[in-house]
Coordinates of N, CA and C in Angstrom, one line a residue:
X6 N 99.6 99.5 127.5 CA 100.0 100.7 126.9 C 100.2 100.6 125.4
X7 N 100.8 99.7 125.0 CA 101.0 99.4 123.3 C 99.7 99.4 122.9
X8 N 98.4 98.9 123.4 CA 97.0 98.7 122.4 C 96.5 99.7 122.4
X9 N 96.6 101.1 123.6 CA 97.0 101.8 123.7 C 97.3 103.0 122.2
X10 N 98.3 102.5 122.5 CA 99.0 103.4 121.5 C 98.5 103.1 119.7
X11 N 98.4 102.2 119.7 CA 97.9 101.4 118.4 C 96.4 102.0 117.8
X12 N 95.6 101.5 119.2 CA 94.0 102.7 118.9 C 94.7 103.9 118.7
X13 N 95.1 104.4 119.1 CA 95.1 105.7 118.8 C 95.8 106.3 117.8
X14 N 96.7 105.9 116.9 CA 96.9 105.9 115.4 C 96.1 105.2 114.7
X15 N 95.4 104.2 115.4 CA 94.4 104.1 114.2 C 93.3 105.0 114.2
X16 N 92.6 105.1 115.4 CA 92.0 106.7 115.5 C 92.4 107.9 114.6
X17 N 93.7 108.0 114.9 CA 94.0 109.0 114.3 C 94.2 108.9 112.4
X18 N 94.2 108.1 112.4 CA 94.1 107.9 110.3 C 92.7 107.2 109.9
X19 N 92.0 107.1 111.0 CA 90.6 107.5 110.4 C 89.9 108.6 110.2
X20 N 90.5 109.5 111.1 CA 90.0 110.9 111.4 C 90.5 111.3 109.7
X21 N 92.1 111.3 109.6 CA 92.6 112.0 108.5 C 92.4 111.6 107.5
X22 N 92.0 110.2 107.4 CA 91.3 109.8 105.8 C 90.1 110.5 105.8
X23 N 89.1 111.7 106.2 CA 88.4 111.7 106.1 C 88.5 113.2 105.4
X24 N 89.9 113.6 105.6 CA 90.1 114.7 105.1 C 91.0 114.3 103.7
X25 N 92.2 113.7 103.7 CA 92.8 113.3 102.7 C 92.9 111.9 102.7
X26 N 93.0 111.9 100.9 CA 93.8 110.4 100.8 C 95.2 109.5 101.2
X27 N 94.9 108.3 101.7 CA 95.9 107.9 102.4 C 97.2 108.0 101.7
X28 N 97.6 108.6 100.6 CA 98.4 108.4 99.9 C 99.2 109.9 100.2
X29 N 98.7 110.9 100.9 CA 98.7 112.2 101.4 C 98.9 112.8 102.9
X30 N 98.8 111.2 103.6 CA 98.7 111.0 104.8 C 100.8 110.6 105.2
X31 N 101.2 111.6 106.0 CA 102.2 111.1 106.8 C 102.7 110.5 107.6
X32 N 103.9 110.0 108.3 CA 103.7 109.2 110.0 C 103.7 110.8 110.5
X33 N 104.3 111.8 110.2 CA 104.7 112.8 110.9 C 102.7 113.7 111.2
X34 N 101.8 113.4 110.1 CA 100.5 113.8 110.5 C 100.0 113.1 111.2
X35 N 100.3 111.7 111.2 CA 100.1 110.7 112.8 C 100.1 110.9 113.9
X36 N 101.2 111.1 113.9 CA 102.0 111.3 115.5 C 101.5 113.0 115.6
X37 N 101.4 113.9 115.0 CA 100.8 114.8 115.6 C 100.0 114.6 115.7
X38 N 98.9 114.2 115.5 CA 97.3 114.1 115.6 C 97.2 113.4 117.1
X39 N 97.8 112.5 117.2 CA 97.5 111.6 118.6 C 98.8 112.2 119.2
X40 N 99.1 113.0 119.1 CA 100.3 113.1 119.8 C 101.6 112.3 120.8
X41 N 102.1 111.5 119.7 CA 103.1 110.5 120.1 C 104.7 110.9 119.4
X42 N 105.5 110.2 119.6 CA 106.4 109.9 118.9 C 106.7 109.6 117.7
X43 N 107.4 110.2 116.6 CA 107.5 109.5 115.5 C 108.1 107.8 116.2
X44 N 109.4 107.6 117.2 CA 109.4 107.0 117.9 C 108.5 105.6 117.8
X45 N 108.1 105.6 118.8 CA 106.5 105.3 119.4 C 105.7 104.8 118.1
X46 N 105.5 105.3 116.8 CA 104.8 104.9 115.9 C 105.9 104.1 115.3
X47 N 106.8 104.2 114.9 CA 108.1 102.5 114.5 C 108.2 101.9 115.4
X48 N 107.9 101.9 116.6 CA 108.0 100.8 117.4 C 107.0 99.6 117.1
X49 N 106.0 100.6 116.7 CA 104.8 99.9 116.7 C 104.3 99.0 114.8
X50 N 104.2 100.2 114.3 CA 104.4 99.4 112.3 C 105.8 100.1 111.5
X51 N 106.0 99.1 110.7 CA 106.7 99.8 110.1 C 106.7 100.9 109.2
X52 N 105.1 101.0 108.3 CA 105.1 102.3 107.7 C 103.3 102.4 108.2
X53 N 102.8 103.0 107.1 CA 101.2 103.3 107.3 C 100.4 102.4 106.6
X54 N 101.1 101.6 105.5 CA 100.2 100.5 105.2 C 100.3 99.3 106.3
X55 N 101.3 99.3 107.1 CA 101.2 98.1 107.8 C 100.6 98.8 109.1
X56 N 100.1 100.1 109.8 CA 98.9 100.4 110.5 C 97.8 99.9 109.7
X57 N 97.4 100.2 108.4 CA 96.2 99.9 107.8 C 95.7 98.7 107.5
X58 N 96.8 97.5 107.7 CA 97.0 96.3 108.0 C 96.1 95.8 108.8
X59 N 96.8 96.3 110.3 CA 96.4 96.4 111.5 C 94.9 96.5 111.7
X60 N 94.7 98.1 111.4 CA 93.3 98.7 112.2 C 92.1 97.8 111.2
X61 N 92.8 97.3 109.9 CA 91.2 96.4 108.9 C 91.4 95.1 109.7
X62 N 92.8 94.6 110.1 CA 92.1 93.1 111.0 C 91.7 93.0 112.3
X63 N 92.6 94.0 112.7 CA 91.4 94.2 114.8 C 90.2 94.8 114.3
X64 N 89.5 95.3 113.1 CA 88.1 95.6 113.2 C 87.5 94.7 112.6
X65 N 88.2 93.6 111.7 CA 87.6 92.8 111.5 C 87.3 91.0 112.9
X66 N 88.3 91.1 113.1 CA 88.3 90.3 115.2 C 87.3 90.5 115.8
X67 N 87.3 92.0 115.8 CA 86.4 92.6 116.4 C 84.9 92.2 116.2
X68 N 84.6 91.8 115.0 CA 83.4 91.7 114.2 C 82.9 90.6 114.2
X69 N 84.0 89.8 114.2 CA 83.6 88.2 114.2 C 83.8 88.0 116.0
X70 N 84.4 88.1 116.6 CA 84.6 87.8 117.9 C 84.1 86.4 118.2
X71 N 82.9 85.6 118.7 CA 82.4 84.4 118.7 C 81.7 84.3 117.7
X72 N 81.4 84.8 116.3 CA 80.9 84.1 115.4 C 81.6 83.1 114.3
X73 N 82.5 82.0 115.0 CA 82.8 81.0 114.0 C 82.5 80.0 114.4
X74 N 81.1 79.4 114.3 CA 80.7 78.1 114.3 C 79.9 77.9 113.2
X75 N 79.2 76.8 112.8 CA 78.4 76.7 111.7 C 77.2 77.6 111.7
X76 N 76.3 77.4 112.6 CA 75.4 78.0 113.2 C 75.7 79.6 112.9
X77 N 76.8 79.9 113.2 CA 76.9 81.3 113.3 C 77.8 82.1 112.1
X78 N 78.4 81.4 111.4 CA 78.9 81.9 110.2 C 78.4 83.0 109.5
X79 N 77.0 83.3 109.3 CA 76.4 83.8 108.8 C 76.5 85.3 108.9
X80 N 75.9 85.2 110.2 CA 76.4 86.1 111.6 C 77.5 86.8 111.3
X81 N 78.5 85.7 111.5 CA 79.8 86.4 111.1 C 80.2 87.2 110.1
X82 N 79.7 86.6 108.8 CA 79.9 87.0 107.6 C 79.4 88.9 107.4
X83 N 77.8 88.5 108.3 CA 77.4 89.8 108.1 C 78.1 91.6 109.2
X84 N 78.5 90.8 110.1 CA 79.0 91.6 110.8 C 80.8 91.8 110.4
X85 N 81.3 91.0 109.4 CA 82.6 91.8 108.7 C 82.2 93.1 107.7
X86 N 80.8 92.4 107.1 CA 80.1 93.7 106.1 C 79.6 94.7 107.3
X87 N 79.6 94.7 108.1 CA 79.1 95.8 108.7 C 80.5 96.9 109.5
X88 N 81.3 95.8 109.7 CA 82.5 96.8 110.2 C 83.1 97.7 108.5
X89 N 83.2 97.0 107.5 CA 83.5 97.5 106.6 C 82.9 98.7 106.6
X90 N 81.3 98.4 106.3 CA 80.4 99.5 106.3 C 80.5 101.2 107.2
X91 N 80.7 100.6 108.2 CA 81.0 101.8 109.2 C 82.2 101.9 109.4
X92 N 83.4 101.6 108.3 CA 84.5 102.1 108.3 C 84.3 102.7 106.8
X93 N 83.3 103.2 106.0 CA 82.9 103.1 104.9 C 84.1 104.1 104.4
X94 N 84.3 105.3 104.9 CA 85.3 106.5 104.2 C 86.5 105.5 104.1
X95 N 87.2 105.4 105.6 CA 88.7 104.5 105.4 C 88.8 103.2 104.4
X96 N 87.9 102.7 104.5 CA 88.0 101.4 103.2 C 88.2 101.9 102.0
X97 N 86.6 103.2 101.7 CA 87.1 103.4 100.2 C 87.9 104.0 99.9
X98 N 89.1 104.7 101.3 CA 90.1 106.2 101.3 C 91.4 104.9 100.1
X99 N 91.0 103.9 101.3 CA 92.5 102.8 101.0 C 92.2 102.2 99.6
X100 N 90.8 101.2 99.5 CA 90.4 100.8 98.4 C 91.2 101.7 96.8
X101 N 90.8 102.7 96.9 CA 90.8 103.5 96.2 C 91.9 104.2 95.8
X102 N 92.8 104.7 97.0 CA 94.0 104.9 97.3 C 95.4 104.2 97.1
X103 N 95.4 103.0 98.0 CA 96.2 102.2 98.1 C 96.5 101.0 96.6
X104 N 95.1 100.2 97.0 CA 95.4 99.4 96.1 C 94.0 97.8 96.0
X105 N 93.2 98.1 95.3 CA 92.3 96.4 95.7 C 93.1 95.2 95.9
X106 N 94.3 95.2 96.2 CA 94.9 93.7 96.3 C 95.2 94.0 98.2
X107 N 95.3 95.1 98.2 CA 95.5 95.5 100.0 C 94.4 94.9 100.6
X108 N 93.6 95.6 100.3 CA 92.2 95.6 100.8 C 91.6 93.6 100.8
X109 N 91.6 93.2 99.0 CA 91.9 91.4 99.0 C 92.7 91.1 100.1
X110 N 93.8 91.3 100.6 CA 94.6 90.7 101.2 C 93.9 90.5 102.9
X111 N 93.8 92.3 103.6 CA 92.8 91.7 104.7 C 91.7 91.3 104.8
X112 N 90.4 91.0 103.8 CA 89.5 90.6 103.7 C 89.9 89.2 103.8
X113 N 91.0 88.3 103.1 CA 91.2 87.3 102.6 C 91.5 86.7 104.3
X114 N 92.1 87.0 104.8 CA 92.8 87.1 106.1 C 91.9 86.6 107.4
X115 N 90.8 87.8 107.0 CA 89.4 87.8 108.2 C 88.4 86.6 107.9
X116 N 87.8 86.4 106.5 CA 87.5 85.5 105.8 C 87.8 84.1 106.1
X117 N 89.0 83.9 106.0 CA 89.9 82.5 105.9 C 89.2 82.0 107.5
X118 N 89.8 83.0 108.2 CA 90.1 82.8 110.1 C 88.5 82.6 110.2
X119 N 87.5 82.9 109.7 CA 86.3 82.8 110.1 C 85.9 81.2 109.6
X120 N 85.9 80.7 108.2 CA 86.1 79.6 107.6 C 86.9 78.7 108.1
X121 N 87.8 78.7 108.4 CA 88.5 77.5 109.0 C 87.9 76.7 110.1
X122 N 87.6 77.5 111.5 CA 87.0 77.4 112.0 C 85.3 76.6 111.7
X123 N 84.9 77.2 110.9 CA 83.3 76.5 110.4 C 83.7 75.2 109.8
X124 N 85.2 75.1 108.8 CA 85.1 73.9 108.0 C 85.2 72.7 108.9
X125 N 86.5 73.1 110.1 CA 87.1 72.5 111.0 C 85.6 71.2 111.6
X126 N 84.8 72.5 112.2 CA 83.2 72.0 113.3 C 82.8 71.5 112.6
X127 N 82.1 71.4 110.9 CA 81.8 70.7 110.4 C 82.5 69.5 109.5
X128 N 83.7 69.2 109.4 CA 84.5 68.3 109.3 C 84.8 67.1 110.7
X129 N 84.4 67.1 111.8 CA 84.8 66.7 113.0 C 84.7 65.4 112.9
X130 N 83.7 65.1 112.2 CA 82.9 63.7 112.5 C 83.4 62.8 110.8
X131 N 84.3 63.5 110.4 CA 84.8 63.0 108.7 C 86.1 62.9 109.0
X132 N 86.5 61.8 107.9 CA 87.9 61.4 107.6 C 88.3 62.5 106.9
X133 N 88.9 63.8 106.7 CA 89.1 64.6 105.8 C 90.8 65.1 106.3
X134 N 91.4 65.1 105.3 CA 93.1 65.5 105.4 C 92.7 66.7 105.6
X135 N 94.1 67.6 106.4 CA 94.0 69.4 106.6 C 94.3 69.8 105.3
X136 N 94.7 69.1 104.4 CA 95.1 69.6 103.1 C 93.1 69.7 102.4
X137 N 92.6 69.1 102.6 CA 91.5 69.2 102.0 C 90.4 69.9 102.6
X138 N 90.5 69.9 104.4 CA 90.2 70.9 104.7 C 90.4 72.8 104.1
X139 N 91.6 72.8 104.1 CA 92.3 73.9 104.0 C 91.6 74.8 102.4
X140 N 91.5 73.7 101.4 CA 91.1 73.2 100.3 C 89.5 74.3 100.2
X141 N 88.7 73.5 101.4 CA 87.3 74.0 101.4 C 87.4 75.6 101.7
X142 N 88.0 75.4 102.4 CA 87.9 76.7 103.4 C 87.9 77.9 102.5
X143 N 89.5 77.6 101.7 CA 90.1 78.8 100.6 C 89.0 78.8 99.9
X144 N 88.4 77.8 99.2 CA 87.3 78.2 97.9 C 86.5 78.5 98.3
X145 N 85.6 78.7 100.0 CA 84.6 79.5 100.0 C 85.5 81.0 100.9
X146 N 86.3 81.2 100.8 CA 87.4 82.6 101.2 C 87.1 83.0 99.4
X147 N 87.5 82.9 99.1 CA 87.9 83.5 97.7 C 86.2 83.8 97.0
X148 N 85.2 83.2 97.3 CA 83.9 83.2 96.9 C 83.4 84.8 97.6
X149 N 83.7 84.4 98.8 CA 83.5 85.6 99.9 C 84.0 86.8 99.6
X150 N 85.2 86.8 99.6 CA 86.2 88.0 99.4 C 85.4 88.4 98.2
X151 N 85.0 88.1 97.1 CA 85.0 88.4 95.3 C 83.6 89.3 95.6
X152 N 82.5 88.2 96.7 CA 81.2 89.1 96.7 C 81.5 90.1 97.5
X153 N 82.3 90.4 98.4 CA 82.2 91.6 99.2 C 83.1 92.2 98.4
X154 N 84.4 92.1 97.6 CA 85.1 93.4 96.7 C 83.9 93.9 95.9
X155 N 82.8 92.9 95.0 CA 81.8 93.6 94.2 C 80.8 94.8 95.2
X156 N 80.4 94.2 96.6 CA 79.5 95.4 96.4 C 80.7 96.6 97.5
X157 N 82.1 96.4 97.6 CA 82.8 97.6 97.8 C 83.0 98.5 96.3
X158 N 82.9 98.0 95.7 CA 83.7 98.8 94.6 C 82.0 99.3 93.4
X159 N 81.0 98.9 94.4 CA 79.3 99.5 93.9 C 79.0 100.1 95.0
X160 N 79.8 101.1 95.6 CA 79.9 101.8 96.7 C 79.6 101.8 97.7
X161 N 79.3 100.2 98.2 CA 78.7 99.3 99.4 C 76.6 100.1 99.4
X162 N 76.2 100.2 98.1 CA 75.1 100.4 98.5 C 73.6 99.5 98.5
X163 N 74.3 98.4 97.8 CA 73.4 97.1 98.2 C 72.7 96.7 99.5
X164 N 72.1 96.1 99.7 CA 71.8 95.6 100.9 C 72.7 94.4 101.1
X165 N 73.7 94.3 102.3 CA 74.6 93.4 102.3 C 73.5 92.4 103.4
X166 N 72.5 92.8 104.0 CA 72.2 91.4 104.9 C 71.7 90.5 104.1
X167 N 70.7 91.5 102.8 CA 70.0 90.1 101.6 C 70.9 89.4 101.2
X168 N 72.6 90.0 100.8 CA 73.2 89.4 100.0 C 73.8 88.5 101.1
X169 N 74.4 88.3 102.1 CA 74.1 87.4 103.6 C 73.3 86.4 103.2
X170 N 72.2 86.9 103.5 CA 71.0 85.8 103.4 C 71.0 84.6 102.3
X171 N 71.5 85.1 100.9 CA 71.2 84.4 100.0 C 72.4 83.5 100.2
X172 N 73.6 84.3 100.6 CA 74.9 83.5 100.3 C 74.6 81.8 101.4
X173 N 73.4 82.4 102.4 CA 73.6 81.5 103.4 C 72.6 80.2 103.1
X174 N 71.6 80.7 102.4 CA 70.6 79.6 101.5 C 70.9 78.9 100.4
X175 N 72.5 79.4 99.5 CA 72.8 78.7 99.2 C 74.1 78.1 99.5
X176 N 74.4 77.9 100.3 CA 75.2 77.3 100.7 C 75.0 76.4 101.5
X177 N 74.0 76.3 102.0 CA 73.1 75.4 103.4 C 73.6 74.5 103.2
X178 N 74.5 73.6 104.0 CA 75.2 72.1 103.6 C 75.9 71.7 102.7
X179 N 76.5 72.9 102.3 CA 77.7 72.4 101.1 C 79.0 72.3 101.8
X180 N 79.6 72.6 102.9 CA 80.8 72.4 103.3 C 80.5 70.7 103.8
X181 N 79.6 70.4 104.7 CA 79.6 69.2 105.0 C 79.2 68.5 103.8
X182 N 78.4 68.5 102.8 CA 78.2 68.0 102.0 C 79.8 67.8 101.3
X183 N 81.0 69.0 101.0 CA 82.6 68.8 100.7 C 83.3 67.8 101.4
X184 N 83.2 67.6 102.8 CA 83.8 66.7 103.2 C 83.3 65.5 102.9
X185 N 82.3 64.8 102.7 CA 82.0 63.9 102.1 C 82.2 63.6 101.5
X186 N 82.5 64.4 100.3 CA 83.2 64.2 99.1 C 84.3 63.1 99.4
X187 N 84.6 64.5 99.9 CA 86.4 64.1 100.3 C 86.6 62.9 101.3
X188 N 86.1 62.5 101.7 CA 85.8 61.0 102.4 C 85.7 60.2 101.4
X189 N 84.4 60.3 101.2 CA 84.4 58.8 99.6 C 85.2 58.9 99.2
X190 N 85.4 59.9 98.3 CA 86.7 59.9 97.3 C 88.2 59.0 98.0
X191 N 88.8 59.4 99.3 CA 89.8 59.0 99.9 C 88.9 57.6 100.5
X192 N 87.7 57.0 100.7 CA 87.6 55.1 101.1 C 87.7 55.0 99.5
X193 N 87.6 55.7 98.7 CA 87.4 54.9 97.3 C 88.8 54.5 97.1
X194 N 89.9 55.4 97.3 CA 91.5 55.3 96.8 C 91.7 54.2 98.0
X195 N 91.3 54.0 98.8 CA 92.0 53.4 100.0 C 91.1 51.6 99.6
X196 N 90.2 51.9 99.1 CA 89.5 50.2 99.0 C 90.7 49.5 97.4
X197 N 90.7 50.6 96.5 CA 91.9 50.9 95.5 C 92.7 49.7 95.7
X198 N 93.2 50.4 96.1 CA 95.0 50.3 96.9 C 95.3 48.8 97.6
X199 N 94.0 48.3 98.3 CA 94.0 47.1 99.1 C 93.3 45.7 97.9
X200 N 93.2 46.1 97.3 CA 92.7 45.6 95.9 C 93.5 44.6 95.1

């Protein structure tokens, strides 16, 4: 009953971003639109940015679902541009409304959870600390997030699969090629040390 209830304020503040900006939007136009409880809607977030929280990372889950492996990253990457895309009004209602560090924030979020995962599978077979894992993961999160705020804020009219594509040709072997790094580097401190 709660997921429930959750679709259906998010339903219902996609609907109304479509008429106004979220900044214009009430709990009280919420709950009437889906017809619940003011109730019922604090049970569930505490205001409307923390629904808008919500409905950008279950459609981003959504998006990735089995796309975090190496193999599939790509995949992944392109199917968060596509949920964006077909959330195109509510992103730019919030983008635009809200705040770009909102919008950075769950992109950073979806991003990360997708990356970790890839650095993790391609770290398996390496000596690599989680700190340096962690390490990889953020600097291609922050790479990601920066290209997808650019073509949100060029009104997502790019072709985001080319820009996919290229991100994925160049990148071809650079996380495993990071851990390596980070291997040598830590037998080099460690041969050091016994020195």
């Amino acid at each position: 009953m709660s997921n429930t209830t959750k679709l259906a304020l998010e339903a219902s503040l996609k609907k109304l971003l479509l008429k106004k900006p979220v900044d214009k939007i009430t709990i009280n136009d919420l709950t009437e639109d889906c017809g619940i409880s003011r109730m019922a809607f604090y049970y569930h977030f505490k205001d409307i940015y923390d629904l808008i929280e919500w409905a950008c990372l279950e459609d981003g889950k959504r998006a990735l679902a089995d796309k975090k492996t190496y193999s599939t990253w790509s995949e992944g990457l392109e199917q968060i541009f596509e949920a964006v895309l077909e959330n195109k009004p509510f992103i730019l209602n919030v983008y635009h409304s809200v705040s770009q560090k909102k919008i950075e924030s769950y992109l950073y979020k979806l991003t990360y959870d997708l990356l970790a995962d890839v650095v993790e599978e391609e770290c398996r077979d390496a000596a690599v600390s989680g700190e340096d894992k962690a390490l990889i993961a953020e600097f291609y999160k922050y790479g990601f997030v920066g290209m997808m705020l650019h073509w949100i804020d060029g009104g997502m009219k790019a072709d985001y699969r080319e820009l996919v594509q290229r991100l994925s040709t160049m990148l071809h072997g650079s996380i495993l090629n990071a851990a390596r790094n980070f291997e040598q580097k830590q037998s080099a401190s460690l041969a050091k040390e016994t020195e």
